Short mmCIF file of C-alpha atoms in Angstrom, two decimals:
data_model
loop_
_atom_site.label_atom_id
_atom_site.label_comp_id
_atom_site.label_asym_id
_atom_site.label_seq_id
_atom_site.Cartn_x
_atom_site.Cartn_y
_atom_site.Cartn_z
CA ASP A 17 -108.44 -28.58 -74.33
CA ALA A 18 -107.12 -27.31 -71.01
CA GLY A 19 -103.38 -27.22 -70.71
CA VAL A 20 -101.39 -27.82 -67.56
CA THR A 21 -102.86 -25.95 -64.60
CA GLN A 22 -101.25 -25.11 -61.29
CA SER A 23 -102.48 -23.63 -58.04
CA PRO A 24 -101.99 -21.36 -56.31
CA THR A 25 -100.44 -18.71 -58.56
CA HIS A 26 -98.60 -16.98 -55.75
CA LEU A 27 -97.84 -17.93 -52.19
CA ILE A 28 -96.05 -16.26 -49.32
CA LYS A 29 -94.86 -18.41 -46.41
CA THR A 30 -92.66 -18.00 -43.37
CA ARG A 31 -89.47 -19.94 -42.70
CA GLY A 32 -90.19 -23.30 -41.08
CA GLN A 33 -93.69 -23.61 -42.50
CA GLN A 34 -94.92 -26.24 -44.87
CA VAL A 35 -96.45 -25.72 -48.31
CA THR A 36 -98.43 -27.79 -50.82
CA LEU A 37 -98.55 -26.95 -54.51
CA ARG A 38 -100.93 -28.57 -56.95
CA CYS A 39 -100.81 -29.50 -60.61
CA SER A 40 -103.31 -30.90 -63.10
CA PRO A 41 -101.74 -32.34 -66.22
CA LYS A 42 -102.80 -31.72 -69.77
CA SER A 43 -105.57 -34.04 -70.96
CA GLY A 44 -104.20 -37.35 -72.15
CA HIS A 45 -100.96 -36.98 -70.18
CA ASP A 46 -100.04 -39.38 -67.42
CA THR A 47 -96.59 -38.23 -66.35
CA VAL A 48 -95.95 -35.18 -64.18
CA SER A 49 -92.56 -33.59 -63.47
CA TRP A 50 -91.78 -30.79 -61.02
CA TYR A 51 -89.07 -28.17 -61.44
CA GLN A 52 -87.72 -25.36 -59.31
CA GLN A 53 -86.58 -22.20 -61.05
CA ALA A 54 -84.74 -19.59 -59.01
CA LEU A 55 -84.71 -16.07 -60.34
CA GLY A 56 -82.38 -15.69 -63.33
CA GLN A 57 -81.56 -19.38 -63.53
CA GLY A 58 -82.63 -22.42 -65.52
CA PRO A 59 -85.13 -24.90 -64.05
CA GLN A 60 -83.83 -27.64 -61.76
CA PHE A 61 -85.51 -31.04 -61.85
CA ILE A 62 -87.10 -32.05 -58.56
CA PHE A 63 -88.85 -35.32 -59.41
CA GLN A 64 -91.15 -37.10 -61.81
CA TYR A 65 -94.29 -39.13 -61.13
CA TYR A 66 -95.71 -41.88 -63.26
CA GLU A 67 -98.41 -44.38 -62.30
CA GLU A 68 -98.55 -42.79 -58.84
CA GLU A 69 -94.91 -43.63 -58.18
CA GLU A 70 -91.84 -41.38 -58.00
CA ARG A 71 -89.87 -42.59 -61.01
CA GLN A 72 -86.94 -40.22 -61.00
CA ARG A 73 -85.57 -37.69 -58.52
CA GLY A 74 -83.12 -34.81 -58.78
CA ASN A 75 -80.74 -33.50 -56.13
CA PHE A 76 -83.28 -32.18 -53.70
CA PRO A 77 -83.52 -32.98 -50.00
CA ASP A 78 -86.23 -35.13 -48.45
CA ARG A 79 -88.04 -31.94 -47.38
CA PHE A 80 -89.37 -32.04 -50.93
CA SER A 81 -91.95 -34.75 -51.41
CA GLY A 82 -94.74 -35.40 -53.81
CA HIS A 83 -97.72 -37.44 -54.71
CA GLN A 84 -99.65 -38.41 -57.80
CA PHE A 85 -103.32 -39.29 -57.71
CA PRO A 86 -105.24 -41.79 -59.83
CA ASN A 87 -106.47 -38.97 -62.07
CA TYR A 88 -102.79 -38.11 -62.76
CA SER A 89 -102.88 -34.81 -60.89
CA SER A 90 -100.00 -34.21 -58.56
CA GLU A 91 -98.91 -32.37 -55.44
CA LEU A 92 -95.53 -31.03 -54.38
CA ASN A 93 -94.98 -30.67 -50.65
CA VAL A 94 -92.11 -28.74 -49.08
CA ASN A 95 -91.51 -28.99 -45.33
CA ALA A 96 -89.46 -26.75 -43.06
CA LEU A 97 -89.24 -23.97 -45.61
CA LEU A 98 -85.98 -22.10 -46.02
CA LEU A 99 -85.42 -18.67 -47.51
CA GLY A 100 -83.61 -20.44 -50.40
CA ASP A 101 -86.79 -22.25 -51.33
CA SER A 102 -88.16 -19.01 -52.76
CA ALA A 103 -88.56 -19.69 -56.47
CA LEU A 104 -90.97 -20.35 -59.31
CA TYR A 105 -92.20 -23.95 -59.13
CA LEU A 106 -93.12 -25.38 -62.46
CA CYS A 107 -95.12 -28.48 -63.21
CA ALA A 108 -94.83 -30.20 -66.55
CA SER A 109 -96.80 -33.06 -68.03
CA SER A 110 -95.97 -35.42 -70.80
CA PRO A 111 -97.62 -38.32 -72.56
CA LEU A 112 -95.53 -41.42 -71.88
CA GLY A 113 -95.24 -43.66 -74.86
CA THR A 114 -94.54 -40.89 -77.32
CA ALA A 115 -91.12 -40.69 -78.91
CA SER A 116 -90.45 -37.14 -77.90
CA TYR A 117 -91.41 -37.15 -74.24
CA GLU A 118 -92.07 -33.50 -74.85
CA GLN A 119 -92.99 -31.72 -71.64
CA TYR A 120 -95.70 -29.12 -71.48
CA PHE A 121 -95.38 -26.60 -68.69
CA GLY A 122 -97.96 -24.98 -66.48
CA PRO A 123 -97.94 -21.29 -65.53
CA GLY A 124 -96.03 -21.98 -62.31
CA THR A 125 -96.47 -21.12 -58.65
CA ARG A 126 -94.35 -18.26 -57.34
CA LEU A 127 -93.33 -19.13 -53.74
CA THR A 128 -91.85 -16.48 -51.52
CA VAL A 129 -90.41 -17.49 -48.16
CA THR A 130 -89.88 -14.69 -45.64
CA GLU B 15 -73.24 -36.13 -64.55
CA LEU B 16 -74.82 -34.49 -67.56
CA LYS B 17 -74.07 -30.80 -67.92
CA VAL B 18 -75.58 -28.38 -70.39
CA GLU B 19 -73.86 -25.12 -71.30
CA GLN B 20 -75.36 -22.31 -73.29
CA ASN B 21 -73.62 -19.37 -74.81
CA PRO B 22 -73.90 -16.54 -74.91
CA LEU B 23 -75.79 -15.95 -71.69
CA PHE B 24 -76.80 -12.50 -72.78
CA LEU B 25 -77.28 -11.10 -76.26
CA SER B 26 -78.36 -7.67 -77.34
CA MET B 27 -78.90 -7.17 -81.01
CA GLN B 28 -80.55 -4.92 -83.53
CA GLU B 29 -83.64 -5.83 -85.45
CA GLY B 30 -82.90 -7.34 -88.84
CA LYS B 31 -79.65 -9.03 -87.74
CA ASN B 32 -78.90 -12.76 -87.63
CA TYR B 33 -77.40 -14.58 -84.67
CA THR B 34 -76.87 -18.04 -83.24
CA ILE B 35 -77.22 -19.41 -79.73
CA TYR B 36 -75.15 -22.49 -78.89
CA CYS B 37 -75.97 -25.37 -76.58
CA ASN B 38 -73.30 -27.89 -75.64
CA TYR B 39 -73.90 -30.96 -73.47
CA SER B 40 -71.49 -33.33 -71.83
CA THR B 41 -72.82 -36.88 -72.37
CA THR B 42 -74.78 -38.78 -74.93
CA SER B 43 -78.45 -37.94 -75.36
CA ASP B 44 -80.84 -38.38 -78.23
CA ARG B 45 -83.37 -35.72 -77.24
CA LEU B 46 -82.82 -32.02 -77.06
CA TYR B 47 -85.43 -29.30 -76.53
CA TRP B 48 -85.55 -25.59 -76.95
CA TYR B 49 -87.89 -23.47 -74.86
CA ARG B 50 -88.74 -19.81 -74.69
CA GLN B 51 -89.55 -17.94 -71.48
CA ASP B 52 -90.95 -14.40 -71.27
CA PRO B 53 -90.36 -12.41 -68.07
CA GLY B 54 -92.48 -13.74 -65.22
CA LYS B 55 -94.02 -16.39 -67.44
CA SER B 56 -93.78 -20.13 -67.88
CA LEU B 57 -91.86 -22.09 -70.50
CA GLU B 58 -93.09 -22.42 -74.06
CA SER B 59 -91.85 -25.34 -76.16
CA LEU B 60 -90.20 -24.26 -79.43
CA PHE B 61 -88.49 -27.31 -80.84
CA VAL B 62 -87.97 -30.98 -80.08
CA LEU B 63 -84.90 -32.52 -81.75
CA LEU B 64 -84.76 -36.26 -81.70
CA SER B 65 -81.94 -37.42 -83.92
CA ASN B 66 -78.55 -36.53 -85.26
CA GLY B 67 -78.82 -34.03 -88.03
CA ALA B 68 -82.34 -32.96 -87.09
CA VAL B 69 -83.25 -29.49 -88.28
CA LYS B 70 -86.51 -27.71 -87.49
CA GLN B 71 -87.69 -24.27 -88.48
CA GLU B 72 -90.52 -22.08 -87.27
CA GLY B 73 -90.70 -18.55 -88.61
CA ARG B 74 -87.44 -16.74 -87.96
CA LEU B 75 -86.09 -19.51 -85.67
CA MET B 76 -84.22 -22.60 -86.80
CA ALA B 77 -82.78 -25.28 -84.52
CA SER B 78 -80.35 -28.07 -85.35
CA LEU B 79 -78.77 -30.99 -83.52
CA ASP B 80 -75.39 -32.67 -83.92
CA THR B 81 -75.30 -35.56 -81.48
CA LYS B 82 -71.75 -36.52 -82.36
CA ALA B 83 -70.51 -33.05 -81.45
CA ARG B 84 -73.05 -32.87 -78.59
CA LEU B 85 -74.08 -29.48 -79.92
CA SER B 86 -77.34 -27.82 -80.78
CA THR B 87 -77.78 -24.39 -82.29
CA LEU B 88 -80.72 -21.98 -82.35
CA HIS B 89 -80.40 -19.59 -85.25
CA ILE B 90 -82.31 -16.34 -85.44
CA THR B 91 -82.85 -14.81 -88.85
CA ALA B 92 -83.68 -11.13 -89.36
CA ALA B 93 -84.57 -10.66 -85.71
CA VAL B 94 -87.68 -8.75 -84.68
CA HIS B 95 -88.50 -7.18 -81.29
CA ASP B 96 -91.12 -9.84 -80.51
CA LEU B 97 -88.37 -12.45 -80.26
CA SER B 98 -86.96 -10.78 -77.14
CA ALA B 99 -87.09 -13.41 -74.38
CA THR B 100 -84.90 -15.93 -72.58
CA TYR B 101 -84.15 -19.09 -74.54
CA PHE B 102 -83.31 -22.36 -72.84
CA CYS B 103 -82.02 -25.60 -74.19
CA ALA B 104 -82.65 -28.82 -72.24
CA VAL B 105 -81.31 -32.29 -72.69
CA ASP B 106 -83.17 -35.48 -71.77
CA SER B 107 -81.34 -37.69 -69.30
CA ASN B 108 -83.32 -40.74 -68.19
CA TYR B 109 -86.67 -38.97 -68.16
CA GLN B 110 -85.45 -35.78 -66.50
CA LEU B 111 -84.56 -32.60 -68.36
CA ILE B 112 -81.20 -31.02 -67.63
CA TRP B 113 -81.28 -27.33 -68.47
CA GLY B 114 -78.84 -24.77 -69.67
CA ALA B 115 -78.63 -21.44 -67.83
CA GLY B 116 -80.56 -19.67 -70.57
CA THR B 117 -79.72 -16.98 -73.10
CA LYS B 118 -81.37 -13.62 -72.47
CA LEU B 119 -82.04 -12.10 -75.85
CA ILE B 120 -82.86 -8.40 -76.24
CA ILE B 121 -83.69 -7.15 -79.69
CA LYS B 122 -83.65 -3.43 -80.11
CA PRO B 123 -85.90 -1.74 -82.68
#
């Protein structure tokens, strides 16, 4: 049973560019959440997708957008990259309808903005 | 706004010792999670605590939840080097997880 997968593993971009990160949830999971983790800090919630809709959003600007596809996979798009966007981006999936809403995390995408 | 505070933020201890990490949160929540993160790696789920008084144990780690005090603890018994990592607590708030800053634990042989 494949867990949560993310691509790419690492990415280097220049300020002002745009980036797309991808996530495939664990089998049987239909909800995908995205987090940003800066070095030495705890993760910060970006948004959550369920049934192809953004259900909840954290305190991130509109430069951060996402999408969920019918197969439950998801993309995170960041426009007009800033140096401060350099971070580990984590995708987590969870099976809605379970009491715990436990989230399972992928390996992350390390984004470096120069 | 829900806030989650962990302490200590850094802990260096000798193998064989016991210690406790504390996680306080500011508003009502019925779900609290503990995760482990090794350097450069993703987050590994350790415990899911769903109700007041919940206690879960796995090996040398034991987690508990007191929803009335808005406090969770992660207790380490007879620490071993392999438990060196950063430990995060996270609280569920309307489908999003709000995270503590993490406790970096170093266990010296």
